[in-house]
Short mmCIF file of C-alpha atoms (C1' of nucleotides) in Angstrom, two decimals:
data_model
loop_
_atom_site.label_atom_id
_atom_site.label_comp_id
_atom_site.label_asym_id
_atom_site.label_seq_id
_atom_site.Cartn_x
_atom_site.Cartn_y
_atom_site.Cartn_z
CA MET A 21 131.26 101.95 121.28
CA ASN A 22 133.20 101.24 118.12
CA LYS A 23 131.31 99.09 115.62
CA LYS A 24 134.35 96.83 115.20
CA THR A 25 134.12 95.81 118.84
CA GLU A 26 130.30 95.59 118.91
CA SER A 27 129.24 92.14 120.01
CA ARG A 28 126.55 90.21 118.20
CA LYS A 29 124.25 90.74 121.16
CA GLU A 30 124.77 94.50 121.03
CA GLU A 31 124.14 94.45 117.31
CA ILE A 32 120.83 92.65 117.86
CA VAL A 33 119.78 95.20 120.48
CA ARG A 34 120.74 98.08 118.18
CA VAL A 35 118.83 96.69 115.18
CA ALA A 36 115.85 95.80 117.36
CA ALA A 37 115.62 99.35 118.69
CA LYS A 38 115.40 100.66 115.14
CA LEU A 39 112.57 98.27 114.32
CA PHE A 40 110.79 98.98 117.62
CA LYS A 41 110.87 102.66 116.81
CA GLU A 42 109.19 102.13 113.45
CA LYS A 43 106.42 99.74 114.46
CA GLY A 44 106.46 99.40 118.22
CA TYR A 45 107.66 96.48 120.33
CA SER A 46 104.50 94.38 119.96
CA ALA A 47 104.32 94.67 116.19
CA VAL A 48 107.93 93.57 115.59
CA THR A 49 108.35 89.80 115.43
CA MET A 50 111.48 87.84 116.10
CA ARG A 51 111.34 86.90 112.42
CA ASP A 52 111.36 90.58 111.46
CA LEU A 53 114.37 91.14 113.65
CA ALA A 54 116.17 88.08 112.32
CA ALA A 55 115.52 89.15 108.73
CA ALA A 56 116.95 92.61 109.49
CA MET A 57 120.02 90.83 110.92
CA GLY A 58 120.29 88.54 107.90
CA ILE A 59 119.84 85.35 109.94
CA LYS A 60 117.00 83.02 111.00
CA ALA A 61 114.85 83.68 114.05
CA ALA A 62 116.12 80.64 115.93
CA SER A 63 119.67 81.93 115.66
CA LEU A 64 118.81 85.01 117.70
CA TYR A 65 118.35 82.84 120.77
CA ASN A 66 122.02 81.93 120.75
CA HIS A 67 122.67 85.55 121.87
CA ILE A 68 119.60 86.67 123.77
CA ASN A 69 117.18 84.84 126.07
CA SER A 70 113.93 86.43 124.94
CA LYS A 71 112.33 89.31 123.08
CA GLN A 72 111.57 90.81 126.46
CA GLU A 73 115.25 90.86 127.38
CA ILE A 74 115.98 93.04 124.34
CA LEU A 75 113.40 95.59 125.42
CA GLN A 76 114.84 95.65 128.95
CA LEU A 77 118.38 96.22 127.68
CA ILE A 78 117.22 99.16 125.57
CA VAL A 79 114.97 100.92 128.03
CA ILE A 80 116.72 100.40 131.36
CA ALA A 81 120.12 101.48 130.07
CA ILE A 82 118.78 104.84 128.88
CA ALA A 83 116.64 105.36 131.98
CA ASN A 84 119.75 104.84 134.10
CA GLU A 85 121.65 107.43 132.07
CA PHE A 86 118.92 110.02 132.64
CA THR A 87 118.83 109.25 136.34
CA SER A 88 122.58 109.53 136.73
CA GLU A 89 122.85 112.81 134.82
CA MET A 90 119.90 114.36 136.60
CA LYS A 91 121.55 113.67 139.97
CA SER A 92 124.68 115.41 138.69
CA ILE A 93 122.70 118.47 137.53
CA GLN A 94 120.74 118.58 140.76
CA SER A 95 123.81 118.64 142.96
CA SER A 96 125.49 121.41 141.00
CA ASN A 97 125.56 125.04 142.14
CA ASP A 98 123.96 126.39 138.95
CA SER A 99 121.00 128.74 138.92
CA CYS A 100 117.66 127.10 138.15
CA ILE A 101 117.63 128.52 134.64
CA ASN A 102 121.08 127.07 134.03
CA LYS A 103 119.96 123.72 135.42
CA LEU A 104 117.14 123.82 132.87
CA HIS A 105 119.66 124.59 130.09
CA LYS A 106 121.65 121.54 131.20
CA ILE A 107 118.56 119.32 131.20
CA ILE A 108 117.75 120.47 127.67
CA GLN A 109 121.30 119.67 126.57
CA LEU A 110 121.00 116.25 128.20
CA HIS A 111 117.87 115.38 126.28
CA VAL A 112 119.35 116.66 123.01
CA LYS A 113 122.51 114.64 123.61
CA LEU A 114 120.83 111.32 124.46
CA SER A 115 118.19 111.77 121.72
CA SER A 116 120.83 112.35 119.08
CA GLN A 117 123.07 109.55 120.31
CA ASN A 118 120.28 107.00 120.35
CA SER A 119 117.05 108.15 118.76
CA TYR A 120 115.87 104.58 118.31
CA GLY A 121 116.34 103.76 121.98
CA MET A 122 114.60 107.00 122.99
CA ALA A 123 111.58 106.01 120.90
CA CYS A 124 111.42 102.66 122.73
CA LEU A 125 111.75 104.37 126.09
CA ASN A 126 108.85 106.65 125.27
CA ASN A 127 106.50 104.28 123.48
CA ASP A 128 107.22 100.74 124.70
CA TRP A 129 108.00 101.02 128.40
CA MET A 130 104.56 99.65 129.24
CA HIS A 131 105.53 96.32 127.63
CA LEU A 132 108.24 95.77 130.21
CA GLU A 133 107.39 92.81 132.43
CA ASP A 134 109.79 92.12 135.34
CA GLN A 135 111.37 95.56 135.12
CA LEU A 136 108.16 97.55 134.81
CA ASP A 137 108.02 98.72 138.45
CA HIS A 138 111.72 99.56 138.42
CA TYR A 139 111.30 101.70 135.32
CA LYS A 140 108.28 103.50 136.76
CA THR A 141 110.27 104.41 139.87
CA LEU A 142 113.12 105.85 137.82
CA ARG A 143 110.70 107.88 135.73
CA THR A 144 108.77 109.27 138.70
CA ASP A 145 112.00 110.19 140.47
CA TYR A 146 113.19 112.07 137.38
CA GLU A 147 109.96 114.03 137.16
CA ASN A 148 110.10 114.86 140.86
CA ASP A 149 113.66 116.19 140.52
CA PHE A 150 112.61 118.26 137.48
CA ARG A 151 109.60 119.70 139.35
CA LYS A 152 111.79 120.62 142.32
CA ILE A 153 114.08 122.67 140.08
CA LEU A 154 111.08 124.58 138.71
CA GLU A 155 109.60 125.14 142.14
CA GLU A 156 112.90 126.49 143.42
CA GLY A 157 113.09 128.81 140.41
CA ILE A 158 109.62 130.13 141.21
CA ASN A 159 110.58 130.71 144.85
CA THR A 160 113.77 132.59 144.00
CA GLY A 161 111.93 134.65 141.35
CA GLU A 162 113.90 133.29 138.40
CA ILE A 163 110.84 131.74 136.81
CA ILE A 164 107.32 133.05 136.30
CA HIS A 165 104.73 131.93 138.78
CA VAL A 166 102.57 129.40 136.87
CA LYS A 167 101.70 125.91 138.04
CA PRO A 168 105.01 123.95 137.95
CA GLU A 169 103.12 120.84 136.87
CA ILE A 170 101.95 122.47 133.61
CA MET A 171 105.35 124.04 132.99
CA MET A 172 107.10 120.69 133.49
CA PHE A 173 104.59 118.95 131.26
CA SER A 174 105.11 121.47 128.51
CA ILE A 175 108.90 121.36 128.59
CA LEU A 176 109.29 117.63 129.26
CA THR A 177 106.93 116.48 126.52
CA THR A 178 108.87 118.58 124.02
CA LEU A 179 112.14 117.10 125.19
CA ARG A 180 110.71 113.58 125.25
CA SER A 181 109.60 113.95 121.63
CA LEU A 182 113.03 115.08 120.36
CA TYR A 183 113.72 111.60 118.99
CA VAL A 184 110.96 112.05 116.42
CA TRP A 185 112.59 115.06 115.03
CA ILE A 186 116.37 114.99 115.53
CA PRO A 187 117.22 112.19 113.05
CA LYS A 188 115.44 114.11 110.28
CA LYS A 189 117.57 117.16 110.94
CA ASP A 190 121.07 115.76 111.37
CA ASP A 191 122.49 118.68 109.43
CA ILE A 192 121.68 120.93 112.37
CA ASN A 193 124.43 121.55 114.84
CA LEU A 194 123.35 120.03 118.13
CA GLN A 195 124.62 122.91 120.22
CA GLU A 196 122.62 125.28 118.07
CA LEU A 197 119.55 123.10 118.53
CA SER A 198 120.00 123.15 122.32
CA ASN A 199 120.34 126.90 122.29
CA THR A 200 117.30 127.42 120.09
CA LEU A 201 115.23 125.08 122.23
CA SER A 202 116.35 126.85 125.39
CA GLU A 203 115.33 130.13 123.85
CA ILE A 204 111.88 128.84 122.85
CA LEU A 205 111.19 126.87 126.01
CA ILE A 206 112.54 129.38 128.47
CA LYS A 207 112.12 132.80 126.85
CA GLY A 208 109.04 131.98 124.80
CA ILE A 209 108.29 133.02 121.26
CA ASN A 210 106.59 136.35 121.91
CA LYS A 211 108.46 139.46 120.82
CA MET B 11 76.66 111.69 121.39
CA ASN B 12 74.42 110.58 124.20
CA LYS B 13 75.30 107.19 125.65
CA LYS B 14 71.67 106.09 125.46
CA THR B 15 71.77 106.41 121.68
CA GLU B 16 75.29 105.00 121.31
CA SER B 17 75.21 102.03 118.95
CA ARG B 18 77.00 98.78 119.77
CA LYS B 19 79.52 99.58 117.06
CA GLU B 20 80.27 102.96 118.59
CA GLU B 21 80.62 101.35 122.00
CA ILE B 22 83.14 98.88 120.58
CA VAL B 23 85.17 101.67 119.03
CA ARG B 24 85.08 103.68 122.26
CA VAL B 25 86.22 100.74 124.44
CA ALA B 26 88.87 99.75 121.87
CA ALA B 27 90.35 103.25 121.93
CA LYS B 28 90.78 103.01 125.69
CA LEU B 29 92.59 99.66 125.40
CA PHE B 30 94.72 100.90 122.48
CA LYS B 31 95.82 103.87 124.58
CA GLU B 32 96.96 101.58 127.39
CA LYS B 33 98.81 98.94 125.38
CA GLY B 34 98.94 100.06 121.77
CA TYR B 35 96.95 98.68 118.82
CA SER B 36 99.21 95.67 118.20
CA ALA B 37 99.21 94.47 121.78
CA VAL B 38 95.44 94.52 122.16
CA THR B 39 93.75 91.33 120.97
CA MET B 40 90.19 90.92 119.86
CA ARG B 41 89.78 88.70 122.89
CA ASP B 42 90.94 91.55 125.15
CA LEU B 43 88.44 93.84 123.52
CA ALA B 44 85.64 91.33 123.77
CA ALA B 45 86.39 90.75 127.47
CA ALA B 46 86.22 94.51 128.09
CA MET B 47 82.84 94.54 126.36
CA GLY B 48 81.62 91.55 128.36
CA ILE B 49 81.09 89.36 125.27
CA LYS B 50 83.04 86.76 123.25
CA ALA B 51 85.47 87.68 120.50
CA ALA B 52 83.38 86.16 117.74
CA SER B 53 80.45 88.42 118.67
CA LEU B 54 82.45 91.50 117.84
CA TYR B 55 82.37 90.57 114.18
CA ASN B 56 78.61 91.02 114.10
CA HIS B 57 79.27 94.79 114.42
CA ILE B 58 82.67 95.40 112.84
CA ASN B 59 84.47 93.84 109.90
CA SER B 60 88.00 93.73 111.31
CA LYS B 61 90.36 95.01 113.95
CA GLN B 62 91.80 97.33 111.30
CA GLU B 63 88.39 98.90 110.73
CA ILE B 64 88.24 99.94 114.40
CA LEU B 65 91.60 101.70 114.14
CA GLN B 66 90.49 103.54 110.99
CA LEU B 67 87.27 104.75 112.62
CA ILE B 68 89.19 106.14 115.60
CA VAL B 69 92.08 107.79 113.77
CA ILE B 70 90.51 109.17 110.64
CA ALA B 71 87.57 110.76 112.46
CA ILE B 72 89.88 112.81 114.71
CA ALA B 73 92.27 113.67 111.87
CA ASN B 74 89.32 115.04 109.90
CA GLU B 75 88.27 117.17 112.86
CA PHE B 76 91.73 118.72 113.10
CA THR B 77 91.80 119.38 109.36
CA SER B 78 88.42 121.02 109.36
CA GLU B 79 89.14 123.26 112.36
CA MET B 80 92.55 124.27 111.05
CA LYS B 81 90.97 125.45 107.79
CA SER B 82 88.53 127.54 109.80
CA ILE B 83 91.33 129.11 111.89
CA GLN B 84 93.43 129.71 108.81
CA SER B 85 90.72 131.61 106.98
CA SER B 86 89.93 133.89 109.93
CA ASN B 87 91.16 137.47 110.23
CA ASP B 88 92.89 136.96 113.57
CA SER B 89 96.46 137.95 114.24
CA CYS B 90 99.01 135.16 114.15
CA ILE B 91 99.27 135.07 117.93
CA ASN B 92 95.49 134.74 118.18
CA LYS B 93 95.53 131.98 115.59
CA LEU B 94 98.04 130.18 117.82
CA HIS B 95 95.77 130.68 120.83
CA LYS B 96 92.94 129.11 118.83
CA ILE B 97 95.11 126.14 117.82
CA ILE B 98 96.03 125.57 121.46
CA GLN B 99 92.35 125.68 122.40
CA LEU B 100 91.57 123.21 119.64
CA HIS B 101 94.12 120.68 120.91
CA VAL B 102 92.94 121.10 124.51
CA LYS B 103 89.33 120.62 123.39
CA LEU B 104 89.89 117.51 121.28
CA SER B 105 92.32 115.99 123.82
CA SER B 106 89.85 116.42 126.67
CA GLN B 107 86.85 115.21 124.63
CA ASN B 108 88.64 112.07 123.51
CA SER B 109 91.96 111.39 125.19
CA TYR B 110 91.84 107.71 124.17
CA GLY B 111 91.39 108.54 120.53
CA MET B 112 94.14 111.13 120.68
CA ALA B 113 96.52 108.49 122.05
CA CYS B 114 95.67 106.18 119.11
CA LEU B 115 96.16 109.01 116.64
CA ASN B 116 99.60 109.71 118.01
CA ASN B 117 100.85 106.20 118.70
CA ASP B 118 99.10 103.84 116.31
CA TRP B 119 98.69 105.71 113.03
CA MET B 120 101.52 103.62 111.50
CA HIS B 121 99.39 100.50 111.81
CA LEU B 122 96.82 101.88 109.44
CA GLU B 123 96.76 99.84 106.23
CA ASP B 124 94.47 101.14 103.44
CA GLN B 125 94.13 104.56 105.04
CA LEU B 126 97.80 105.10 105.80
CA ASP B 127 98.56 107.37 102.88
CA HIS B 128 95.39 109.37 103.44
CA TYR B 129 96.30 109.92 107.07
CA LYS B 130 99.81 111.02 106.21
CA THR B 131 98.45 113.58 103.79
CA LEU B 132 96.11 115.05 106.40
CA ARG B 133 98.96 115.23 108.94
CA THR B 134 101.41 116.88 106.55
CA ASP B 135 98.80 119.41 105.46
CA TYR B 136 98.10 120.30 109.08
CA GLU B 137 101.78 120.84 109.79
CA ASN B 138 102.19 122.96 106.67
CA ASP B 139 99.27 125.19 107.70
CA PHE B 140 100.74 125.51 111.20
CA ARG B 141 104.17 126.44 109.80
CA LYS B 142 102.63 129.06 107.53
CA ILE B 143 101.02 130.80 110.49
CA LEU B 144 104.39 130.94 112.31
CA GLU B 145 106.17 132.21 109.18
CA GLU B 146 103.60 134.94 108.70
CA GLY B 147 104.02 135.93 112.38
CA ILE B 148 107.76 136.19 111.89
CA ASN B 149 107.30 138.34 108.78
CA THR B 150 104.88 140.73 110.45
CA GLY B 151 107.13 140.95 113.55
CA GLU B 152 104.61 139.36 115.93
CA ILE B 153 106.89 136.39 116.64
CA ILE B 154 110.61 136.18 117.38
CA HIS B 155 112.84 135.22 114.48
CA VAL B 156 113.90 131.62 115.17
CA LYS B 157 113.57 128.71 112.75
CA PRO B 158 109.82 128.10 112.36
CA GLU B 159 110.49 124.36 112.10
CA ILE B 160 111.92 124.21 115.65
CA MET B 161 109.19 126.48 117.00
CA MET B 162 106.50 124.34 115.43
CA PHE B 163 108.13 121.17 116.71
CA SER B 164 108.30 122.52 120.21
CA ILE B 165 104.69 123.72 120.36
CA LEU B 166 103.13 120.86 118.39
CA THR B 167 104.78 118.08 120.36
CA THR B 168 103.48 119.63 123.56
CA LEU B 169 99.99 119.87 122.15
CA ARG B 170 100.14 116.34 120.72
CA SER B 171 101.06 114.98 124.14
CA LEU B 172 98.20 116.62 125.95
CA TYR B 173 96.27 113.36 125.99
CA VAL B 174 98.85 111.87 128.38
CA TRP B 175 98.23 114.55 130.87
CA ILE B 176 94.73 115.91 130.62
CA PRO B 177 92.80 112.88 132.00
CA LYS B 178 94.96 112.93 135.14
CA LYS B 179 93.98 116.55 135.77
CA ASP B 180 90.28 116.62 135.09
CA ASP B 181 89.81 118.90 138.07
CA ILE B 182 91.46 121.67 136.10
CA ASN B 183 89.28 124.01 134.25
CA LEU B 184 89.98 123.55 130.54
CA GLN B 185 89.88 127.27 129.73
CA GLU B 186 92.43 127.87 132.46
CA LEU B 187 94.60 125.12 131.03
CA SER B 188 94.43 126.67 127.57
CA ASN B 189 95.37 130.06 128.99
CA THR B 190 98.30 128.71 131.01
CA LEU B 191 99.57 126.75 128.04
CA SER B 192 99.29 129.81 125.83
CA GLU B 193 101.26 131.78 128.38
CA ILE B 194 104.02 129.15 128.61
CA LEU B 195 104.21 128.31 124.92
CA ILE B 196 103.96 131.86 123.62
CA LYS B 197 105.36 134.10 126.35
CA GLY B 198 107.89 131.60 127.77
CA ILE B 199 108.69 131.01 131.38
CA ASN B 200 111.44 133.56 131.87
CA LYS B 201 110.67 136.49 134.14
"C1'" DG C 26 127.07 80.69 115.31
"C1'" DT C 27 123.62 79.34 112.20
"C1'" DC C 28 120.65 76.13 110.42
"C1'" DT C 29 116.15 72.95 109.92
"C1'" DA C 30 112.49 71.09 112.18
"C1'" DT C 31 109.14 71.44 115.43
"C1'" DA C 32 106.51 72.20 119.83
"C1'" DT C 33 103.22 75.21 121.92
"C1'" DT C 34 100.36 79.23 122.27
"C1'" DT C 35 98.05 82.92 120.52
"C1'" DT C 36 96.05 85.46 116.95
"C1'" DG C 37 92.28 87.35 113.62
"C1'" DA C 38 88.48 85.65 111.64
"C1'" DT C 39 84.44 82.40 110.02
"C1'" DA C 40 80.37 78.95 110.29
"C1'" DG C 41 76.38 77.77 112.11
"C1'" DA C 42 73.24 76.87 116.30
"C1'" DC C 43 70.19 79.38 119.32
"C1'" DG D 21 73.12 89.65 119.00
"C1'" DT D 22 75.68 86.21 121.30
"C1'" DC D 23 77.27 81.83 121.68
"C1'" DT D 24 80.41 77.36 120.88
"C1'" DA D 25 83.46 75.27 117.94
"C1'" DT D 26 86.94 75.70 114.87
"C1'" DC D 27 90.24 77.14 111.28
"C1'" DA D 28 94.50 78.93 109.31
"C1'" DA D 29 98.18 81.75 110.07
"C1'" DA D 30 101.60 83.67 112.85
"C1'" DA D 31 103.92 84.12 117.21
"C1'" DT D 32 107.82 82.90 120.82
"C1'" DA D 33 110.84 79.64 121.89
"C1'" DT D 34 113.48 74.97 122.07
"C1'" DA D 35 116.18 70.73 120.34
"C1'" DG D 36 119.66 68.97 117.97
"C1'" DA D 37 122.52 68.63 113.51
"C1'" DC D 38 126.38 70.87 111.26
#
DNA sequence: GTCTATATTTTGATAGAC
DNA sequence: GTCTATCAAAATATAGAC
């Protein structure tokens, strides 16, 4: 969204995500957030109902994006290896678009209250879809036969940590990063 | 250390690490910790000086272990690939020995106060040593020629996230886990 | 839409009895 | 070594003026 059309509420959520990434949800106070916005804490409540609402807006929006895109990848006719390439591209895209939000998703989801169960469901579904792609690749012979659980863990934790690393390297072309990651994660590093 | 010889202070640190893993340092109160110990919050202060001291004891101890072991690996005569195998084993070992502490190290280091700079130095040194091993492997032709930074990121984030995953899978033989991880991280998953 | 003022709860930490 | 009682600071959130 264009910054000129960004609402005050959206601005609060964006600034909050940045602070949450640096110190974590619990360690950021409404006064910290207000100071970063250049207003007083009480003024925040004219736009949002609670600190908890901010966290929900950040986390659930991204989780829904992952869910939606995974369903699209899953229903395509690509080979398993190509589905994995697409998943890698998805994580690179969302991590570069919103590295602050990705940090919240990864580190602060457990501080969700009402939406905690909903988030857990989305996350488990995503992992199940990922695992199914690996299992199918093993069955068709595209992928080596090691425990899909360990393979998924290895790949997914790398992708989930991209937010730590992408903002430091914004000079790198994102397509190149996706390609290099695909090479490392899928082909390995052994010569 | 044997539980029978575990001091009350060590017990507090151990229980705190478990709570910190679940909710993060900032979200755990001294009252939470006291309740988990079966005593009142005020009683904790007979054994420790502050909440901050607990965090320091958890994080710095593990960081020192990583530093010490990395120096040992670095000074060995192993090939670069074998040095990587040893690093993987090191992370599996420390993550299985103390998954709660590893979670703190990864998620709560930024809440260190006096020891923050010291921790950052240890972490940067570790990453530099790791990168040097990869660069040497590229030079000698043992390892494919991709940016060592991306390769290190990919491997290290997987290893740093082991704590999430190991306690769920304690039925898995740790040597087998090290071997499978080595296979995935070094040889890749492509057939 | 932001402010001041304030209510209410929670926090880390201390003092002193037992 | 643990307790009760308590402090001082900091937290989320609300009310009402401008």
